[in-house]
PDB file of C-alpha atoms in Angstrom:
ATOM      1  CA  MET I   1      84.385 130.221 122.530  1.00  0.00           C
ATOM      2  CA  PRO I   2      87.629 128.526 123.663  1.00  0.00           C
ATOM      3  CA  THR I   3      85.711 125.303 124.410  1.00  0.00           C
ATOM      4  CA  THR I   4      84.212 125.268 120.917  1.00  0.00           C
ATOM      5  CA  LEU I   5      87.601 125.978 119.364  1.00  0.00           C
ATOM      6  CA  LEU I   6      89.218 123.136 121.318  1.00  0.00           C
ATOM      7  CA  ALA I   7      86.456 120.736 120.251  1.00  0.00           C
ATOM      8  CA  PHE I   8      86.875 121.808 116.633  1.00  0.00           C
ATOM      9  CA  LEU I   9      90.656 121.361 116.760  1.00  0.00           C
ATOM     10  CA  GLY I  10      90.201 117.939 118.348  1.00  0.00           C
ATOM     11  CA  ALA I  11      87.819 116.881 115.591  1.00  0.00           C
ATOM     12  CA  CYS I  12      90.220 118.178 112.933  1.00  0.00           C
ATOM     13  CA  THR I  13      93.055 116.191 114.476  1.00  0.00           C
ATOM     14  CA  LEU I  14      91.013 112.980 114.474  1.00  0.00           C
ATOM     15  CA  VAL I  15      89.950 113.428 110.861  1.00  0.00           C
ATOM     16  CA  ALA I  16      93.491 114.229 109.732  1.00  0.00           C
ATOM     17  CA  ALA I  17      94.939 111.235 111.603  1.00  0.00           C
ATOM     18  CA  SER I  18      92.429 108.691 110.298  1.00  0.00           C
ATOM     19  CA  PRO I  19      93.599 106.655 107.325  1.00  0.00           C
ATOM     20  CA  GLY I  20      91.766 107.035 104.073  1.00  0.00           C
ATOM     21  CA  PRO I  21      91.769 105.367 100.673  1.00  0.00           C
ATOM     22  CA  SER I  22      95.077 106.962  99.687  1.00  0.00           C
ATOM     23  CA  THR I  23      96.763 105.565 102.794  1.00  0.00           C
ATOM     24  CA  VAL I  24      95.494 102.090 101.985  1.00  0.00           C
ATOM     25  CA  LEU I  25      96.739 102.400  98.395  1.00  0.00           C
ATOM     26  CA  ILE I  26     100.159 103.616  99.546  1.00  0.00           C
ATOM     27  CA  ILE I  27     100.499 100.721 101.998  1.00  0.00           C
ATOM     28  CA  LYS I  28      99.394  98.225  99.333  1.00  0.00           C
ATOM     29  CA  GLN I  29     101.912  99.541  96.807  1.00  0.00           C
ATOM     30  CA  SER I  30     104.680  99.751  99.411  1.00  0.00           C
ATOM     31  CA  LEU I  31     104.261  96.049 100.124  1.00  0.00           C
ATOM     32  CA  HIS I  32     105.160  95.332  96.479  1.00  0.00           C
ATOM     33  CA  SER I  33     108.335  97.402  96.483  1.00  0.00           C
ATOM     34  CA  ARG I  34     109.832 100.535  97.972  1.00  0.00           C
ATOM     35  CA  ARG I  35     109.973 102.189  94.536  1.00  0.00           C
ATOM     36  CA  SER I  36     106.305 101.467  93.864  1.00  0.00           C
ATOM     37  CA  GLY I  37     105.324 102.913  97.239  1.00  0.00           C
ATOM     38  CA  PHE I  38     107.451 106.002  96.645  1.00  0.00           C
ATOM     39  CA  LEU I  39     105.908 106.616  93.226  1.00  0.00           C
ATOM     40  CA  THR I  40     102.423 106.218  94.698  1.00  0.00           C
ATOM     41  CA  VAL I  41     103.199 108.795  97.383  1.00  0.00           C
ATOM     42  CA  LEU I  42     104.679 111.110  94.767  1.00  0.00           C
ATOM     43  CA  GLY I  43     101.574 110.855  92.588  1.00  0.00           C
ATOM     44  CA  ASN I  44      99.219 111.291  95.524  1.00  0.00           C
ATOM     45  CA  GLU I  45     101.001 114.361  96.861  1.00  0.00           C
ATOM     46  CA  THR I  46     101.252 115.885  93.391  1.00  0.00           C
ATOM     47  CA  GLY I  47      97.476 115.583  93.080  1.00  0.00           C
ATOM     48  CA  VAL I  48      96.944 117.135  96.511  1.00  0.00           C
ATOM     49  CA  PHE I  49      99.282 120.001  95.600  1.00  0.00           C
ATOM     50  CA  ILE I  50      97.505 120.675  92.305  1.00  0.00           C
ATOM     51  CA  TRP I  51      94.118 120.602  94.023  1.00  0.00           C
ATOM     52  CA  GLY I  52      95.410 123.069  96.635  1.00  0.00           C
ATOM     53  CA  VAL I  53      96.671 125.450  93.968  1.00  0.00           C
ATOM     54  CA  VAL I  54      93.382 125.244  92.063  1.00  0.00           C
ATOM     55  CA  ALA I  55      91.404 125.851  95.261  1.00  0.00           C
ATOM     56  CA  ALA I  56      93.618 128.791  96.156  1.00  0.00           C
ATOM     57  CA  LEU I  57      92.967 130.350  92.794  1.00  0.00           C
ATOM     58  CA  GLY I  58      89.238 130.156  93.362  1.00  0.00           C
ATOM     59  CA  LEU I  59      88.536 127.724  90.571  1.00  0.00           C
ATOM     60  CA  THR I  60      86.842 125.359  92.989  1.00  0.00           C
ATOM     61  CA  ALA I  61      84.072 127.889  93.595  1.00  0.00           C
ATOM     62  CA  LEU I  62      83.729 128.435  89.856  1.00  0.00           C
ATOM     63  CA  LEU I  63      83.376 124.725  89.153  1.00  0.00           C
ATOM     64  CA  THR I  64      80.872 124.350  91.969  1.00  0.00           C
ATOM     65  CA  ALA I  65      78.756 127.254  90.745  1.00  0.00           C
ATOM     66  CA  SER I  66      78.865 126.420  87.038  1.00  0.00           C
ATOM     67  CA  GLU I  67      77.234 123.193  85.883  1.00  0.00           C
ATOM     68  CA  VAL I  68      78.666 123.635  82.399  1.00  0.00           C
ATOM     69  CA  ALA I  69      82.241 124.027  83.712  1.00  0.00           C
ATOM     70  CA  SER I  70      82.000 120.990  85.955  1.00  0.00           C
ATOM     71  CA  THR I  71      80.883 118.721  83.127  1.00  0.00           C
TER      72      THR I  71
END
């Protein structure tokens, strides 16, 4: 059990540390100006926060289960 947990935590760390599309967008916008980069981060994190709230409320499961709701 502890070995599996350590492997899982290691994999989670690697996935969390790897850059994704949002990181590339933030870097691209930050090269234009500091304000542009800041606004991109603000928009990205606002979206992540909203998604987290929606997931916490269980609406993610509802949208996944209901084809009508997802369209």
